[in-house]
């Protein structure tokens, strides 16, 4: 049973611990592998309009995601989300649960579409998962990500309409 | 003769005047049509890593552009630029001059590619111009822009490699 709730300040030490190995690896997010706790707090908690935490039935934290408008006013009906699953919690459907939750939250908050700006091409399990969730790979950005191990690799823009648009 | 130089504080009143009708129209940039002078200053001068001003032989201001990294650290080798041409200065090659200048500046500053995140599909002259400059239309974002007159319209992600990437 995966439960997803709004982030509250006491969650921070646990999710920071969970995020660190992901950022340090430099394989999936553009943040510096040497990102500080303060910078991470700003990026994951302060800048987004909402942050969520996924836990199991024992209240153990499994993952976290944020949601925010992807552009300002005239593009603010499209949201952007970022997801992190703890290394101990892989292959348990946590990312899928968070992605589904984020789409419901997005619609509830009035967003009409969701955009991922920089899905790293070498992160194949993520690309597969977003496709399964109905995201379209709308474009490839050649060499747009400097992967810590592999050097410059392509990144994808992925997009899903949540509400069919009209005038 | 179009001359392009770094923005200096005395340029602000003139470029703010030039930008206002563009932002107020709500047809090409996601900023609020009601953007205040302070917000515009932040967006165009403070947030970017550099801002430039195009003038003619009489020192009349024709246009302005900014340059900034499009993502943080591991994506910071790709820059993003925004360009505005004054309404009185249209069809004089100002956008082309600024785009060429920005590409040279980008390479000089160590960027390897340039990305436009939200080229409005109805802004056909801009799309044509960026294509002529070698930008590829890498993807279409359905309904990603809320055009002030037309409602939700598609936007494009456009991209140009300035340095061929290697490891």
mmCIF file of C-alpha atoms in Angstrom:
data_model
loop_
_atom_site.group_PDB
_atom_site.id
_atom_site.type_symbol
_atom_site.label_atom_id
_atom_site.label_comp_id
_atom_site.label_asym_id
_atom_site.label_seq_id
_atom_site.Cartn_x
_atom_site.Cartn_y
_atom_site.Cartn_z
ATOM 1 C CA UNK A 1 0.000 0.000 0.000
ATOM 2 C CA UNK A 2 1.519 3.261 -1.142
ATOM 3 C CA UNK A 3 0.099 6.394 0.446
ATOM 4 C CA UNK A 4 0.855 9.847 -0.955
ATOM 5 C CA UNK A 5 0.470 13.008 1.077
ATOM 6 C CA UNK A 6 1.492 16.627 1.041
ATOM 7 C CA UNK A 7 5.026 17.298 2.264
ATOM 8 C CA UNK A 8 5.257 18.646 5.818
ATOM 9 C CA UNK A 9 8.462 20.092 7.325
ATOM 10 C CA UNK A 10 9.249 17.002 9.478
ATOM 11 C CA UNK A 11 9.550 14.988 6.222
ATOM 12 C CA UNK A 12 12.562 16.980 5.065
ATOM 13 C CA UNK A 13 15.462 15.081 6.742
ATOM 14 C CA UNK A 14 14.145 11.787 5.375
ATOM 15 C CA UNK A 15 13.533 12.954 1.822
ATOM 16 C CA UNK A 16 16.847 14.817 1.706
ATOM 17 C CA UNK A 17 18.590 11.555 2.638
ATOM 18 C CA UNK A 18 16.596 9.762 -0.056
ATOM 19 C CA UNK A 19 17.375 12.381 -2.716
ATOM 20 C CA UNK A 20 21.087 12.681 -2.086
ATOM 21 C CA UNK A 21 22.306 9.517 -3.872
ATOM 22 C CA UNK A 22 20.135 10.428 -6.880
ATOM 23 C CA UNK A 23 21.574 13.939 -7.176
ATOM 24 C CA UNK A 24 25.131 12.765 -6.353
ATOM 25 C CA UNK A 25 24.975 10.234 -9.212
ATOM 26 C CA UNK A 26 24.378 13.007 -11.786
ATOM 27 C CA UNK A 27 22.497 10.714 -14.155
ATOM 28 C CA UNK A 28 18.889 11.876 -14.074
ATOM 29 C CA UNK A 29 18.561 15.491 -12.878
ATOM 30 C CA UNK A 30 20.453 18.606 -13.981
ATOM 31 C CA UNK A 31 21.169 19.703 -10.388
ATOM 32 C CA UNK A 32 24.824 19.756 -9.442
ATOM 33 C CA UNK A 33 26.031 16.410 -8.055
ATOM 34 C CA UNK A 34 27.485 18.570 -5.264
ATOM 35 C CA UNK A 35 24.142 20.228 -4.516
ATOM 36 C CA UNK A 36 23.891 21.438 -0.913
ATOM 37 C CA UNK A 37 20.998 20.739 1.405
ATOM 38 C CA UNK A 38 19.902 24.384 1.164
ATOM 39 C CA UNK A 39 19.920 24.315 -2.639
ATOM 40 C CA UNK A 40 18.008 21.039 -2.665
ATOM 41 C CA UNK A 41 15.414 22.441 -0.252
ATOM 42 C CA UNK A 42 14.963 25.453 -2.473
ATOM 43 C CA UNK A 43 14.645 23.341 -5.648
ATOM 44 C CA UNK A 44 12.373 20.647 -4.251
ATOM 45 C CA UNK A 45 10.320 22.434 -1.585
ATOM 46 C CA UNK A 46 10.393 26.215 -2.036
ATOM 47 C CA UNK A 47 10.307 26.742 -5.814
ATOM 48 C CA UNK A 48 7.553 24.231 -6.621
ATOM 49 C CA UNK A 49 3.930 25.032 -5.863
ATOM 50 C CA UNK A 50 3.529 21.670 -4.131
ATOM 51 C CA UNK A 51 5.644 18.746 -2.887
ATOM 52 C CA UNK A 52 4.387 15.268 -1.954
ATOM 53 C CA UNK A 53 5.771 12.288 -0.099
ATOM 54 C CA UNK A 54 5.008 8.605 -0.749
ATOM 55 C CA UNK A 55 5.061 6.228 2.203
ATOM 56 C CA UNK A 56 4.270 2.564 2.774
ATOM 57 C CA UNK A 57 1.959 1.043 5.395
ATOM 58 C CA UNK A 58 4.708 1.425 8.031
ATOM 59 C CA UNK A 59 5.082 5.150 7.315
ATOM 60 C CA UNK A 60 8.452 4.491 5.687
ATOM 61 C CA UNK A 61 9.216 7.141 3.069
ATOM 62 C CA UNK A 62 9.536 5.632 -0.427
ATOM 63 C CA UNK A 63 9.670 8.641 -2.692
ATOM 64 C CA UNK A 64 8.784 12.250 -3.315
ATOM 65 C CA UNK A 65 7.587 14.465 -6.135
ATOM 66 C CA UNK A 66 6.954 18.123 -6.802
ATOM 67 C CA UNK A 67 4.548 19.985 -9.040
ATOM 68 C CA UNK A 68 4.866 23.513 -10.410
ATOM 69 C CA UNK A 69 3.784 25.636 -13.370
ATOM 70 C CA UNK A 70 6.230 25.046 -16.221
ATOM 71 C CA UNK A 71 6.070 28.611 -17.535
ATOM 72 C CA UNK A 72 4.715 31.934 -16.331
ATOM 73 C CA UNK A 73 1.183 33.259 -16.801
ATOM 74 C CA UNK A 74 0.260 32.418 -20.410
ATOM 75 C CA UNK A 75 2.030 29.053 -20.139
ATOM 76 C CA UNK A 76 1.106 28.391 -16.507
ATOM 77 C CA UNK A 77 -1.696 25.957 -17.376
ATOM 78 C CA UNK A 78 1.018 23.382 -18.164
ATOM 79 C CA UNK A 79 2.686 21.915 -15.108
ATOM 80 C CA UNK A 80 6.053 20.273 -14.601
ATOM 81 C CA UNK A 81 6.764 17.505 -12.100
ATOM 82 C CA UNK A 82 9.895 15.804 -10.814
ATOM 83 C CA UNK A 83 9.905 12.412 -9.080
ATOM 84 C CA UNK A 84 12.466 10.606 -6.939
ATOM 85 C CA UNK A 85 12.168 7.058 -5.663
ATOM 86 C CA UNK A 86 14.446 5.941 -2.821
ATOM 87 C CA UNK A 87 17.061 3.362 -3.797
ATOM 88 C CA UNK A 88 15.584 0.901 -1.292
ATOM 89 C CA UNK A 89 12.125 1.309 -2.776
ATOM 90 C CA UNK A 90 12.749 0.533 -6.449
ATOM 91 C CA UNK A 91 10.509 -1.837 -8.457
ATOM 92 C CA UNK A 92 7.571 -1.456 -6.108
ATOM 93 C CA UNK A 93 5.475 0.767 -8.349
ATOM 94 C CA UNK A 94 6.292 3.917 -6.408
ATOM 95 C CA UNK A 95 7.059 6.022 -9.496
ATOM 96 C CA UNK A 96 3.884 4.824 -11.194
ATOM 97 C CA UNK A 97 1.817 5.664 -8.101
ATOM 98 C CA UNK A 98 3.388 9.109 -7.819
ATOM 99 C CA UNK A 99 2.918 9.820 -11.529
ATOM 100 C CA UNK A 100 -0.765 8.869 -11.383
ATOM 101 C CA UNK A 101 -1.231 10.901 -8.212
ATOM 102 C CA UNK A 102 0.485 13.908 -9.786
ATOM 103 C CA UNK A 103 -1.849 13.820 -12.789
ATOM 104 C CA UNK A 104 -4.906 13.813 -10.541
ATOM 105 C CA UNK A 105 -3.413 16.632 -8.451
ATOM 106 C CA UNK A 106 -2.571 18.576 -11.603
ATOM 107 C CA UNK A 107 -6.141 18.434 -12.873
ATOM 108 C CA UNK A 108 -7.495 19.269 -9.403
ATOM 109 C CA UNK A 109 -5.206 22.309 -9.332
ATOM 110 C CA UNK A 110 -6.441 23.484 -12.736
ATOM 111 C CA UNK A 111 -3.520 22.418 -14.914
ATOM 112 C CA UNK A 112 -4.415 21.237 -18.412
ATOM 113 C CA UNK A 113 -1.217 19.413 -19.378
ATOM 114 C CA UNK A 114 2.025 18.078 -17.890
ATOM 115 C CA UNK A 115 5.473 18.560 -19.409
ATOM 116 C CA UNK A 116 8.817 16.955 -18.599
ATOM 117 C CA UNK A 117 11.530 19.225 -19.963
ATOM 118 C CA UNK A 118 14.594 17.037 -19.641
ATOM 119 C CA UNK A 119 14.023 13.287 -19.534
ATOM 120 C CA UNK A 120 17.488 11.775 -19.873
ATOM 121 C CA UNK A 121 17.596 9.362 -22.814
ATOM 122 C CA UNK A 122 19.771 6.879 -20.911
ATOM 123 C CA UNK A 123 17.168 6.697 -18.126
ATOM 124 C CA UNK A 124 15.283 4.039 -20.077
ATOM 125 C CA UNK A 125 13.062 2.817 -17.271
ATOM 126 C CA UNK A 126 11.763 6.350 -16.739
ATOM 127 C CA UNK A 127 11.106 6.854 -20.459
ATOM 128 C CA UNK A 128 9.202 3.549 -20.565
ATOM 129 C CA UNK A 129 7.209 4.438 -17.476
ATOM 130 C CA UNK A 130 6.178 7.896 -18.735
ATOM 131 C CA UNK A 131 5.167 6.380 -22.078
ATOM 132 C CA UNK A 132 3.044 3.797 -20.276
ATOM 133 C CA UNK A 133 1.429 6.716 -18.434
ATOM 134 C CA UNK A 134 0.418 8.232 -21.760
ATOM 135 C CA UNK A 135 3.179 10.793 -22.141
ATOM 136 C CA UNK A 136 4.263 11.487 -25.675
ATOM 137 C CA UNK A 137 7.924 11.891 -26.532
ATOM 138 C CA UNK A 138 7.455 15.165 -28.385
ATOM 139 C CA UNK A 139 11.088 15.979 -29.076
ATOM 140 C CA UNK A 140 14.754 15.045 -28.695
ATOM 141 C CA UNK A 141 17.334 17.571 -27.487
ATOM 142 C CA UNK A 142 20.710 16.425 -28.844
ATOM 143 C CA UNK A 143 23.424 16.368 -26.175
ATOM 144 C CA UNK A 144 21.341 18.479 -23.802
ATOM 145 C CA UNK A 145 22.419 16.610 -20.643
ATOM 146 C CA UNK A 146 25.943 16.222 -19.308
ATOM 147 C CA UNK A 147 25.705 12.769 -17.735
ATOM 148 C CA UNK A 148 28.270 12.331 -14.971
ATOM 149 C CA UNK A 149 29.469 8.939 -16.276
ATOM 150 C CA UNK A 150 28.614 9.087 -19.975
ATOM 151 C CA UNK A 151 29.250 12.697 -20.950
ATOM 152 C CA UNK A 152 26.842 14.532 -23.247
ATOM 153 C CA UNK A 153 23.699 12.503 -23.912
ATOM 154 C CA UNK A 154 20.352 13.335 -25.511
ATOM 155 C CA UNK A 155 17.349 14.378 -23.477
ATOM 156 C CA UNK A 156 13.669 14.198 -24.326
ATOM 157 C CA UNK A 157 10.775 16.575 -23.931
ATOM 158 C CA UNK A 158 7.712 14.569 -22.912
ATOM 159 C CA UNK A 159 4.166 15.903 -22.711
ATOM 160 C CA UNK A 160 0.691 14.773 -21.820
ATOM 161 C CA UNK A 161 -2.556 16.639 -22.238
ATOM 162 C CA UNK A 162 -4.733 16.106 -19.187
ATOM 163 C CA UNK A 163 -7.680 18.150 -20.408
ATOM 164 C CA UNK A 164 -8.437 18.294 -24.109
ATOM 165 C CA UNK A 165 -7.998 21.885 -25.061
ATOM 166 C CA UNK A 166 -10.529 24.196 -26.566
ATOM 167 C CA UNK A 167 -10.826 27.913 -27.035
ATOM 168 C CA UNK B 1 23.851 49.447 -39.550
ATOM 169 C CA UNK B 2 22.688 47.508 -36.504
ATOM 170 C CA UNK B 3 24.997 47.600 -33.522
ATOM 171 C CA UNK B 4 24.553 45.245 -30.597
ATOM 172 C CA UNK B 5 26.017 45.925 -27.182
ATOM 173 C CA UNK B 6 25.675 44.805 -23.592
ATOM 174 C CA UNK B 7 22.778 46.326 -21.702
ATOM 175 C CA UNK B 8 23.704 49.152 -19.337
ATOM 176 C CA UNK B 9 21.305 50.617 -16.739
ATOM 177 C CA UNK B 10 20.553 53.815 -18.716
ATOM 178 C CA UNK B 11 19.084 51.581 -21.469
ATOM 179 C CA UNK B 12 16.280 50.365 -19.216
ATOM 180 C CA UNK B 13 13.610 53.091 -19.720
ATOM 181 C CA UNK B 14 13.926 52.777 -23.483
ATOM 182 C CA UNK B 15 13.794 48.994 -23.632
ATOM 183 C CA UNK B 16 10.958 48.831 -21.120
ATOM 184 C CA UNK B 17 8.969 51.143 -23.393
ATOM 185 C CA UNK B 18 9.830 48.942 -26.368
ATOM 186 C CA UNK B 19 8.900 45.700 -24.558
ATOM 187 C CA UNK B 20 5.567 46.858 -23.142
ATOM 188 C CA UNK B 21 3.388 46.543 -26.273
ATOM 189 C CA UNK B 22 4.843 43.076 -26.903
ATOM 190 C CA UNK B 23 4.047 41.832 -23.399
ATOM 191 C CA UNK B 24 0.667 43.628 -23.316
ATOM 192 C CA UNK B 25 -0.365 41.863 -26.549
ATOM 193 C CA UNK B 26 0.057 38.413 -24.934
ATOM 194 C CA UNK B 27 0.813 36.715 -28.251
ATOM 195 C CA UNK B 28 4.468 35.723 -28.071
ATOM 196 C CA UNK B 29 5.734 35.492 -24.477
ATOM 197 C CA UNK B 30 4.215 33.721 -21.476
ATOM 198 C CA UNK B 31 4.633 36.767 -19.199
ATOM 199 C CA UNK B 32 1.431 38.274 -17.922
ATOM 200 C CA UNK B 33 0.023 40.952 -20.269
ATOM 201 C CA UNK B 34 -0.242 42.988 -17.060
ATOM 202 C CA UNK B 35 3.426 42.507 -16.169
ATOM 203 C CA UNK B 36 4.791 45.347 -14.044
ATOM 204 C CA UNK B 37 8.011 47.213 -14.710
ATOM 205 C CA UNK B 38 9.651 45.491 -11.719
ATOM 206 C CA UNK B 39 8.650 42.023 -12.932
ATOM 207 C CA UNK B 40 9.873 42.816 -16.432
ATOM 208 C CA UNK B 41 13.194 44.063 -15.084
ATOM 209 C CA UNK B 42 13.605 40.868 -13.106
ATOM 210 C CA UNK B 43 12.713 38.657 -16.083
ATOM 211 C CA UNK B 44 14.730 40.479 -18.727
ATOM 212 C CA UNK B 45 17.683 41.928 -16.791
ATOM 213 C CA UNK B 46 18.191 40.190 -13.439
ATOM 214 C CA UNK B 47 17.408 36.527 -14.114
ATOM 215 C CA UNK B 48 19.358 36.176 -17.389
ATOM 216 C CA UNK B 49 23.143 35.945 -17.340
ATOM 217 C CA UNK B 50 23.346 38.650 -20.006
ATOM 218 C CA UNK B 51 21.131 41.192 -21.781
ATOM 219 C CA UNK B 52 21.927 43.048 -25.009
ATOM 220 C CA UNK B 53 20.557 46.048 -26.836
ATOM 221 C CA UNK B 54 20.454 46.610 -30.604
ATOM 222 C CA UNK B 55 20.720 50.180 -31.878
ATOM 223 C CA UNK B 56 20.953 51.855 -35.259
ATOM 224 C CA UNK B 57 23.535 54.393 -36.456
ATOM 225 C CA UNK B 58 21.661 57.158 -34.602
ATOM 226 C CA UNK B 59 21.796 55.246 -31.311
ATOM 227 C CA UNK B 60 18.079 54.596 -31.560
ATOM 228 C CA UNK B 61 17.163 51.398 -29.724
ATOM 229 C CA UNK B 62 15.690 48.780 -32.077
ATOM 230 C CA UNK B 63 15.529 45.664 -29.974
ATOM 231 C CA UNK B 64 16.860 43.656 -27.073
ATOM 232 C CA UNK B 65 17.674 40.080 -26.203
ATOM 233 C CA UNK B 66 18.762 38.068 -23.186
ATOM 234 C CA UNK B 67 20.819 34.914 -22.773
ATOM 235 C CA UNK B 68 20.813 32.476 -19.855
ATOM 236 C CA UNK B 69 21.465 28.809 -19.094
ATOM 237 C CA UNK B 70 18.301 26.843 -19.859
ATOM 238 C CA UNK B 71 18.775 24.339 -17.019
ATOM 239 C CA UNK B 72 20.979 24.038 -13.955
ATOM 240 C CA UNK B 73 24.446 22.508 -13.785
ATOM 241 C CA UNK B 74 24.239 19.331 -15.888
ATOM 242 C CA UNK B 75 22.042 21.070 -18.422
ATOM 243 C CA UNK B 76 23.720 24.479 -18.188
ATOM 244 C CA UNK B 77 25.714 24.032 -21.416
ATOM 245 C CA UNK B 78 22.459 24.702 -23.309
ATOM 246 C CA UNK B 79 21.387 28.332 -23.308
ATOM 247 C CA UNK B 80 18.038 29.970 -23.789
ATOM 248 C CA UNK B 81 17.493 33.371 -25.410
ATOM 249 C CA UNK B 82 14.541 35.716 -25.780
ATOM 250 C CA UNK B 83 14.360 38.510 -28.371
ATOM 251 C CA UNK B 84 12.154 41.558 -28.730
ATOM 252 C CA UNK B 85 12.104 43.937 -31.664
ATOM 253 C CA UNK B 86 10.468 47.339 -31.255
ATOM 254 C CA UNK B 87 7.280 47.841 -33.232
ATOM 255 C CA UNK B 88 8.871 50.735 -35.135
ATOM 256 C CA UNK B 89 11.856 48.608 -36.104
ATOM 257 C CA UNK B 90 10.174 45.618 -37.753
ATOM 258 C CA UNK B 91 11.378 44.202 -41.114
ATOM 259 C CA UNK B 92 14.841 45.708 -40.802
ATOM 260 C CA UNK B 93 16.672 42.495 -39.982
ATOM 261 C CA UNK B 94 16.943 43.317 -36.287
ATOM 262 C CA UNK B 95 15.808 39.871 -35.085
ATOM 263 C CA UNK B 96 18.188 38.161 -37.507
ATOM 264 C CA UNK B 97 21.082 40.326 -36.335
ATOM 265 C CA UNK B 98 20.279 39.654 -32.685
ATOM 266 C CA UNK B 99 19.900 35.920 -33.276
ATOM 267 C CA UNK B 100 23.277 35.725 -35.050
ATOM 268 C CA UNK B 101 24.888 37.839 -32.336
ATOM 269 C CA UNK B 102 23.396 35.642 -29.618
ATOM 270 C CA UNK B 103 24.822 32.503 -31.203
ATOM 271 C CA UNK B 104 28.313 34.010 -31.308
ATOM 272 C CA UNK B 105 27.929 35.201 -27.711
ATOM 273 C CA UNK B 106 26.679 31.773 -26.656
ATOM 274 C CA UNK B 107 29.719 30.013 -28.081
ATOM 275 C CA UNK B 108 32.049 32.652 -26.620
ATOM 276 C CA UNK B 109 30.449 32.069 -23.216
ATOM 277 C CA UNK B 110 30.969 28.304 -23.476
ATOM 278 C CA UNK B 111 27.439 27.219 -24.383
ATOM 279 C CA UNK B 112 27.165 24.269 -26.753
ATOM 280 C CA UNK B 113 23.556 24.596 -27.891
ATOM 281 C CA UNK B 114 20.622 27.003 -27.838
ATOM 282 C CA UNK B 115 17.044 26.061 -26.982
ATOM 283 C CA UNK B 116 13.783 27.969 -27.355
ATOM 284 C CA UNK B 117 11.272 26.420 -24.996
ATOM 285 C CA UNK B 118 8.036 28.041 -26.108
ATOM 286 C CA UNK B 119 7.937 29.352 -29.672
ATOM 287 C CA UNK B 120 4.301 30.190 -30.271
ATOM 288 C CA UNK B 121 3.009 28.361 -33.346
ATOM 289 C CA UNK B 122 0.979 31.357 -34.493
ATOM 290 C CA UNK B 123 4.117 33.529 -34.498
ATOM 291 C CA UNK B 124 4.935 32.335 -37.999
ATOM 292 C CA UNK B 125 7.545 34.932 -38.839
ATOM 293 C CA UNK B 126 9.559 33.940 -35.772
ATOM 294 C CA UNK B 127 9.316 30.229 -36.602
ATOM 295 C CA UNK B 128 10.510 30.957 -40.167
ATOM 296 C CA UNK B 129 13.343 33.113 -38.909
ATOM 297 C CA UNK B 130 14.616 30.557 -36.380
ATOM 298 C CA UNK B 131 14.459 27.843 -39.053
ATOM 299 C CA UNK B 132 16.474 30.017 -41.423
ATOM 300 C CA UNK B 133 19.000 30.401 -38.598
ATOM 301 C CA UNK B 134 19.391 26.624 -38.450
ATOM 302 C CA UNK B 135 17.120 25.876 -35.513
ATOM 303 C CA UNK B 136 15.311 22.588 -35.668
ATOM 304 C CA UNK B 137 11.684 22.313 -34.630
ATOM 305 C CA UNK B 138 12.244 19.372 -32.297
ATOM 306 C CA UNK B 139 8.768 19.104 -30.838
ATOM 307 C CA UNK B 140 5.225 20.434 -30.636
ATOM 308 C CA UNK B 141 3.533 21.129 -27.296
ATOM 309 C CA UNK B 142 -0.234 20.891 -27.882
ATOM 310 C CA UNK B 143 -2.126 23.855 -26.446
ATOM 311 C CA UNK B 144 0.848 24.929 -24.321
ATOM 312 C CA UNK B 145 0.290 28.658 -24.811
ATOM 313 C CA UNK B 146 -2.774 30.674 -23.861
ATOM 314 C CA UNK B 147 -2.776 33.288 -26.610
ATOM 315 C CA UNK B 148 -4.568 36.446 -25.549
ATOM 316 C CA UNK B 149 -6.654 36.658 -28.741
ATOM 317 C CA UNK B 150 -6.773 33.047 -29.943
ATOM 318 C CA UNK B 151 -6.982 30.988 -26.746
ATOM 319 C CA UNK B 152 -4.945 27.801 -26.372
ATOM 320 C CA UNK B 153 -2.510 27.340 -29.241
ATOM 321 C CA UNK B 154 0.408 24.978 -29.805
ATOM 322 C CA UNK B 155 3.976 25.942 -29.008
ATOM 323 C CA UNK B 156 7.223 24.563 -30.381
ATOM 324 C CA UNK B 157 10.491 23.564 -28.798
ATOM 325 C CA UNK B 158 13.308 24.650 -31.110
ATOM 326 C CA UNK B 159 16.971 23.717 -30.739
ATOM 327 C CA UNK B 160 20.307 24.314 -32.411
ATOM 328 C CA UNK B 161 23.600 22.681 -31.643
ATOM 329 C CA UNK B 162 26.342 25.305 -31.782
ATOM 330 C CA UNK B 163 29.212 22.932 -31.024
ATOM 331 C CA UNK B 164 29.015 19.335 -32.202
ATOM 332 C CA UNK B 165 29.018 17.294 -29.065
ATOM 333 C CA UNK B 166 31.481 14.661 -28.011
ATOM 334 C CA UNK B 167 32.391 13.017 -24.744
#
